[in-house]
Coordinates of C-alpha atoms and ligand atoms in Angstrom, one line a residue:
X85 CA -81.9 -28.4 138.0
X86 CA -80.5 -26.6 140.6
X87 CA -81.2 -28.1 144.3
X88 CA -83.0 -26.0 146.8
X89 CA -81.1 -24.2 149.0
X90 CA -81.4 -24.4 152.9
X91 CA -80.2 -21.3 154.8
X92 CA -79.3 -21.3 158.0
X93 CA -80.1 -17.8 159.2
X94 CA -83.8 -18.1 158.8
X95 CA -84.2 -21.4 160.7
X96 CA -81.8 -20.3 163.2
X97 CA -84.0 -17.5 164.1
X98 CA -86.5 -19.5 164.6
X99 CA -84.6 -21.6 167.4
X100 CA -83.8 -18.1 168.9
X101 CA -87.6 -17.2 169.3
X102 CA -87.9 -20.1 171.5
X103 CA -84.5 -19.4 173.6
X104 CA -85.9 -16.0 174.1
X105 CA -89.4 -17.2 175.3
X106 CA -87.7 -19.6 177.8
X107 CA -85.0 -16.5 179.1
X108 CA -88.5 -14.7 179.2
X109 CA -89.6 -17.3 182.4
X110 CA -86.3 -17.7 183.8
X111 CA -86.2 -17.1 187.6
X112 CA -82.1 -16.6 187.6
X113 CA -80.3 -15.0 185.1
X114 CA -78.7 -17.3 182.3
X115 CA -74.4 -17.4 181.5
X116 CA -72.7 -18.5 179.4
X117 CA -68.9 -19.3 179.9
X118 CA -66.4 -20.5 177.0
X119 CA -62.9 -21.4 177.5
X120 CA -60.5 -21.1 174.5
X121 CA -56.5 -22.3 174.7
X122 CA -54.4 -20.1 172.4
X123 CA -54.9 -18.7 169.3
X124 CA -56.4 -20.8 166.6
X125 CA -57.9 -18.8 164.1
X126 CA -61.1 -20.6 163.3
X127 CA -61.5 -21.0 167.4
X128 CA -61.2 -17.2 167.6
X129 CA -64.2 -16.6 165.3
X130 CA -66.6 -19.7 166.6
X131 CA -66.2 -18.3 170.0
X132 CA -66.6 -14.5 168.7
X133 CA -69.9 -15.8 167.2
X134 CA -70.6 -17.7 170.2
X135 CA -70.1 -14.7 173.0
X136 CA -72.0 -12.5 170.6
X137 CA -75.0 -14.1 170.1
X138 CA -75.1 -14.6 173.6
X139 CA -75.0 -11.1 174.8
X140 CA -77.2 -9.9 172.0
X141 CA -79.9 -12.4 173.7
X142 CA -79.6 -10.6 176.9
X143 CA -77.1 -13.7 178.4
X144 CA -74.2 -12.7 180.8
X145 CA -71.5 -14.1 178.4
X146 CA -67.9 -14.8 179.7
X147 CA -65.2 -16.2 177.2
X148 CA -61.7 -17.1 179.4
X149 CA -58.7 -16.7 177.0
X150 CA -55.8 -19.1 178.3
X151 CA -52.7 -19.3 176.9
X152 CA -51.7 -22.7 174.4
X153 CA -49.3 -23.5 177.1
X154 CA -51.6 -23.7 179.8
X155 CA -51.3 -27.2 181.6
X156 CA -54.0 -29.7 181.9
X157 CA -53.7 -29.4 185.6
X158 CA -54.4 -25.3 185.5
X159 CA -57.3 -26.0 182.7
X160 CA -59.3 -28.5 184.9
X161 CA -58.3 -26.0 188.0
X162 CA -60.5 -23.7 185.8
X163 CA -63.1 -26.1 185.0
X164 CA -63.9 -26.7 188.4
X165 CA -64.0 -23.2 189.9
X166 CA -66.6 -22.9 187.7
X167 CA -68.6 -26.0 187.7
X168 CA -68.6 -24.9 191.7
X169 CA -69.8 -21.2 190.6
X170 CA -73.9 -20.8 190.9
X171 CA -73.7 -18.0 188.7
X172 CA -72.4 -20.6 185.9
X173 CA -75.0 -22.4 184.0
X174 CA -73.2 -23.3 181.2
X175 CA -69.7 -24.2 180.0
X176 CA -67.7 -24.8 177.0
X177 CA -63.9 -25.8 176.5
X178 CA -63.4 -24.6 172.5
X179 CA -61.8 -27.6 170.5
X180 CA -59.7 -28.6 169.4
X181 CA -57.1 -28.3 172.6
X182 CA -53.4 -28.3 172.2
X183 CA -51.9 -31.5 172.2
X184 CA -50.5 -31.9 175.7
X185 CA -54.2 -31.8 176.9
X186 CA -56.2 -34.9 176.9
X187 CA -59.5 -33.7 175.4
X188 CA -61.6 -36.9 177.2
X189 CA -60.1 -35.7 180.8
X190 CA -61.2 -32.7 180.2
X191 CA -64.7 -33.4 179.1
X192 CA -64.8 -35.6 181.7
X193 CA -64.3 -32.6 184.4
X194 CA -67.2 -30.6 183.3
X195 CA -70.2 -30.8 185.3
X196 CA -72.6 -32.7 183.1
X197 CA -75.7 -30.2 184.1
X198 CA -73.2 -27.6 182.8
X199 CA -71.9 -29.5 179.8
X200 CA -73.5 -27.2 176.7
X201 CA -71.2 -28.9 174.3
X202 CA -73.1 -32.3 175.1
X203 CA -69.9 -34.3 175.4
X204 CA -69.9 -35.4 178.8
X205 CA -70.1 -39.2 178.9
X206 CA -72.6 -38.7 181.6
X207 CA -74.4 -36.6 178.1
X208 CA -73.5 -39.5 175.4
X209 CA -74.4 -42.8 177.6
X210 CA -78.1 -39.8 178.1
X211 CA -78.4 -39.6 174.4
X212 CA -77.7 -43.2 173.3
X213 CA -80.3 -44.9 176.2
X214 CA -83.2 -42.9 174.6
X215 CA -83.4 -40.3 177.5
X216 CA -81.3 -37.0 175.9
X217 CA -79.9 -34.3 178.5
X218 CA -77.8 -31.6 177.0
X219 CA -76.8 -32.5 173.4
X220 CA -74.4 -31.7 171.1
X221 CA -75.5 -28.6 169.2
X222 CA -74.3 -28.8 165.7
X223 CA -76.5 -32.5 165.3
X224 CA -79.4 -30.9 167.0
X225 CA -79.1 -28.0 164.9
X226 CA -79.0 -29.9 162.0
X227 CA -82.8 -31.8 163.3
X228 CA -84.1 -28.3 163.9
X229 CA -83.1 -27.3 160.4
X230 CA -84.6 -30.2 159.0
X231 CA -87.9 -29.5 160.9
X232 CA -88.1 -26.0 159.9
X233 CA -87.9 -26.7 156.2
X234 CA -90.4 -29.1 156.4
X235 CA -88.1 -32.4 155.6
X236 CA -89.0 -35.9 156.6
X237 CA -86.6 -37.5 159.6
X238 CA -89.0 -40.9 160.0
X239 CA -88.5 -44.1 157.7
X240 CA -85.5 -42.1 156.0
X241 CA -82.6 -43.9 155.0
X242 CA -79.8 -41.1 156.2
X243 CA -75.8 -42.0 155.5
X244 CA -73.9 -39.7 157.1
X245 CA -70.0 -39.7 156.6
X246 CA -67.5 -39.0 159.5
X247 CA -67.7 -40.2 163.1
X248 CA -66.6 -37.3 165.2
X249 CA -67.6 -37.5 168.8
X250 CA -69.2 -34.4 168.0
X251 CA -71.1 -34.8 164.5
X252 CA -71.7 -37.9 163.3
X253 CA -71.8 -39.9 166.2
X254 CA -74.2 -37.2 168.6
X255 CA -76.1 -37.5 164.9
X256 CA -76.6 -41.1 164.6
X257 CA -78.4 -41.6 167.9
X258 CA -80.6 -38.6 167.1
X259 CA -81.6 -39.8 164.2
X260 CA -82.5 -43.7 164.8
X261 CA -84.3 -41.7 168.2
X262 CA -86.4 -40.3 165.4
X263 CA -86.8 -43.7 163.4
X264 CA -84.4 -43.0 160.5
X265 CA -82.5 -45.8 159.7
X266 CA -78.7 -44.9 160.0
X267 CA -75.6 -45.4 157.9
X268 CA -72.5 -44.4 159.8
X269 CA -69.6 -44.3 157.4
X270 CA -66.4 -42.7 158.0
X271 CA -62.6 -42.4 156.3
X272 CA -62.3 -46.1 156.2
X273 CA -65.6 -47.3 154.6
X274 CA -64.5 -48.9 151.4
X275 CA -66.6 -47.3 147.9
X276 CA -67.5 -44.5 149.8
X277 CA -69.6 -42.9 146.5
X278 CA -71.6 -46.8 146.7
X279 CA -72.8 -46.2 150.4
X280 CA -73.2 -42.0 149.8
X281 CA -75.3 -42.9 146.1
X282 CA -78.0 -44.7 148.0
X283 CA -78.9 -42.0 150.5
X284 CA -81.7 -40.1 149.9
X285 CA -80.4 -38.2 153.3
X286 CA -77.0 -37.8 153.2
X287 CA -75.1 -35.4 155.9
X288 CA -71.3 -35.1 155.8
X289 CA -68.8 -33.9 158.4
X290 CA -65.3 -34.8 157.5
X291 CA -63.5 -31.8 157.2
X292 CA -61.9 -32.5 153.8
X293 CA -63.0 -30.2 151.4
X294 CA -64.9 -30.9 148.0
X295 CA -65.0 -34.8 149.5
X296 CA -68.3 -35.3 148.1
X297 CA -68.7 -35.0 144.5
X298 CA -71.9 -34.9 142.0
X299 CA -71.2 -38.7 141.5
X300 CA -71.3 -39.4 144.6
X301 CA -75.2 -38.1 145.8
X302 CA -78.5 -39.6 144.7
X303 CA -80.4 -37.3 142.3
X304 CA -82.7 -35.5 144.0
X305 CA -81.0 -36.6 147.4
X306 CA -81.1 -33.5 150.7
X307 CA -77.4 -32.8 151.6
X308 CA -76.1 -31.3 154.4
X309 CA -72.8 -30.2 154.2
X310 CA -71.3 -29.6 158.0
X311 CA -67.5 -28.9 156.9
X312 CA -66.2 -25.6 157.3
X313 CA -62.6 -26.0 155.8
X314 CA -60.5 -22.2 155.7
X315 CA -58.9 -22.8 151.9
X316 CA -56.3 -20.6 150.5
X317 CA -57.3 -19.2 147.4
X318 CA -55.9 -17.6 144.6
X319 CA -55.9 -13.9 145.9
X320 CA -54.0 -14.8 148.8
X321 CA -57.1 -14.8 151.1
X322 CA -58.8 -17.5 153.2
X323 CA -61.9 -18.8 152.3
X324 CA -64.9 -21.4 153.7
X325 CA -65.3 -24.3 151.4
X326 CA -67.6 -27.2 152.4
X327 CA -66.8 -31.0 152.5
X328 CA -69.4 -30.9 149.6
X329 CA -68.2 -29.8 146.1
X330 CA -70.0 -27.3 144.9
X331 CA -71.1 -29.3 141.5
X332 CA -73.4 -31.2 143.9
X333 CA -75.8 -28.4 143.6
X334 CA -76.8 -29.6 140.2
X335 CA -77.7 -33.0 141.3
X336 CA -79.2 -32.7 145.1
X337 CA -82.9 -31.6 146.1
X338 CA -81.8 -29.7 148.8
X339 CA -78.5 -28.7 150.0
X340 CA -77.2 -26.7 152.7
X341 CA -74.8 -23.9 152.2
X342 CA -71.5 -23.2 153.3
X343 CA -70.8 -20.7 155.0
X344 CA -74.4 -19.9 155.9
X345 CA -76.2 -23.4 156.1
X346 CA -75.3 -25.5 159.5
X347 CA -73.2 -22.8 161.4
X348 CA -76.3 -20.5 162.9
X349 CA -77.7 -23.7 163.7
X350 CA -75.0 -24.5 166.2
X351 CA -74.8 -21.1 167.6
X352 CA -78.3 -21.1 168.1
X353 CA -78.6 -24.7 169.9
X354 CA -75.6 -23.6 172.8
X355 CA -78.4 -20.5 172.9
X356 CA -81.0 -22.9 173.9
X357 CA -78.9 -25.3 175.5
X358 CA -77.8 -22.6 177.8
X359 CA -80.9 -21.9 178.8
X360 CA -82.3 -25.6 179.5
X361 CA -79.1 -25.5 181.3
X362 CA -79.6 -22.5 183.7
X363 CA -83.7 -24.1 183.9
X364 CA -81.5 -26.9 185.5
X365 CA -84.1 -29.7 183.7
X366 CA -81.3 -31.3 182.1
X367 CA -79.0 -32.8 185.1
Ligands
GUN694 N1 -64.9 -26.7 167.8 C1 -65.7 -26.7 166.6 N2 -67.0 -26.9 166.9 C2 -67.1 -27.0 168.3 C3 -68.2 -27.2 169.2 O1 -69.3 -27.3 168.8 N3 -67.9 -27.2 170.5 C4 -66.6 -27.0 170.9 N4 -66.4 -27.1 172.3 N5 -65.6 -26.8 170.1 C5 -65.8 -26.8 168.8

């Protein structure tokens, strides 16, 4: 049987209903600013996706284009003119940076009532003591698309591989905060397929395409598949492949799909995560 599929688009627009209630009571108007470094092509589309969505919600929407050779000194110059701008509520540096920038230092610059992205460690050391300010919006994404298509979070044993500062980890501490017991596993756990077979959750951000095979998920098991890996294929084109093979379909309950599973989700969290920003509840 094939597994049930979970869009993103639908549950995203539900998120958006709430983002657009909230701009509704705003007092100040809401912006969003994103900084991208160079020219990376998936970086070019998230942040399209990103400054779109915003303005079609009404937001003031700025995206600063900087060259890859920018220094770290004329980046965080950056950072803080507009951590000191009012008019800023909140504030994104696209990753991944070019190598000669220290991603932590720069994280670490942001204003952490500004900080969108979550990834402040003013925003971890929040999330991880059981009293969340902003967080990062691809995990929260993934709750709210769990919420909207009625699947259980409590007493659910979840495994989810990779340990990005920005998936699995964010992920982790959501989770246990909603009394699923968590697996953590990563490119080093030894028989991956033993610890991913006994998930009846099982949510995987890696960014190696096809990682997880039918073998390797519990029949009947929800997947979410976070990877969005650009794959040549045979016609010469680029094309969006999950970390999930696709013969997983045949064996999961529920599985997300890419592209069009986690990605709206994301967008639509910054959307809210904006606003609760430019509300000011979250510093
Ligand atoms: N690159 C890929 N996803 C993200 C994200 O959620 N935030 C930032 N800042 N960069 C990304």
């Amino acid at each position: 049987m094939s597994a049930r599929l979970l869009h993103g688009p639908p549950a995203a627009d539900s998120l958006l209903a709430q983002v657009r209630q909230r701009l509704q009571r705003l007092s100040r108007p809401a912006s969003l600013h994103v900084i991208r470094l160079g020219d990376d092509p998936a970086s070019v589309s998230y942040v399209r996706l990103k400054d779109r969505q915003a303005r079609a919600l009404g937001l003031h929407s700025e995206v600063h284009v900087l060259p890859e050779t920018t220094s770290q000194q004329e980046l965080l110059q950056l950072v803080e003119r507009l951590n000191l701008d009012p008019q800023v509520s909140g504030l994104l540096v696209q990753l991944p940076l070019p190598p000669h920038i220290q991603v932590s230092t720069v994280q670490r610059a942001i204003d952490p009532a500004k900080d969108v992205d979550g990834l402040h460690p003013h925003n971890v050391g929040r999330l991880w003591s059981g009293d969340p300010g902003l967080t990062p919006c691809t995990p929260a994404g993934i709750l709210h698309l769990m919420d909207h298509y009625g699947l259980p979070v409590a007493g659910q044993r979840a495994v989810i591989v990779g340990r990005s500062t920005i998936v699995g980890r964010p992920l982790a501490a959501m989770l246990l905060a909603r009394d699923a017991t968590v697996t953590l596993a990563h490119s080093r756990t030894p028989d991956l397929h033993e610890v991913t077979s006994q998930a009846p959750l099982l949510i995987v951000a890696t960014g190696v395409p096809g990682l997880i095979t039918a073998g390797m998920v519990q029949p009947g098991a929800t997947v979410i598949d976070v990877g969005v890996n650009r794959v040549p294929s045979t016609d010469g084109k680029v094309h969006l492949q999950g970390d999930v093979h696709p013969d997983v379909r045949e064996v999961a309950g529920a599985l997300t799909p890419v592209p069009g599973g986690v990605g709206p989700l994301t967008v639509a969290q910054l959307m809210l995560n904006t606003v609760l920003a430019a509300e000011g509840l979250q510093a």
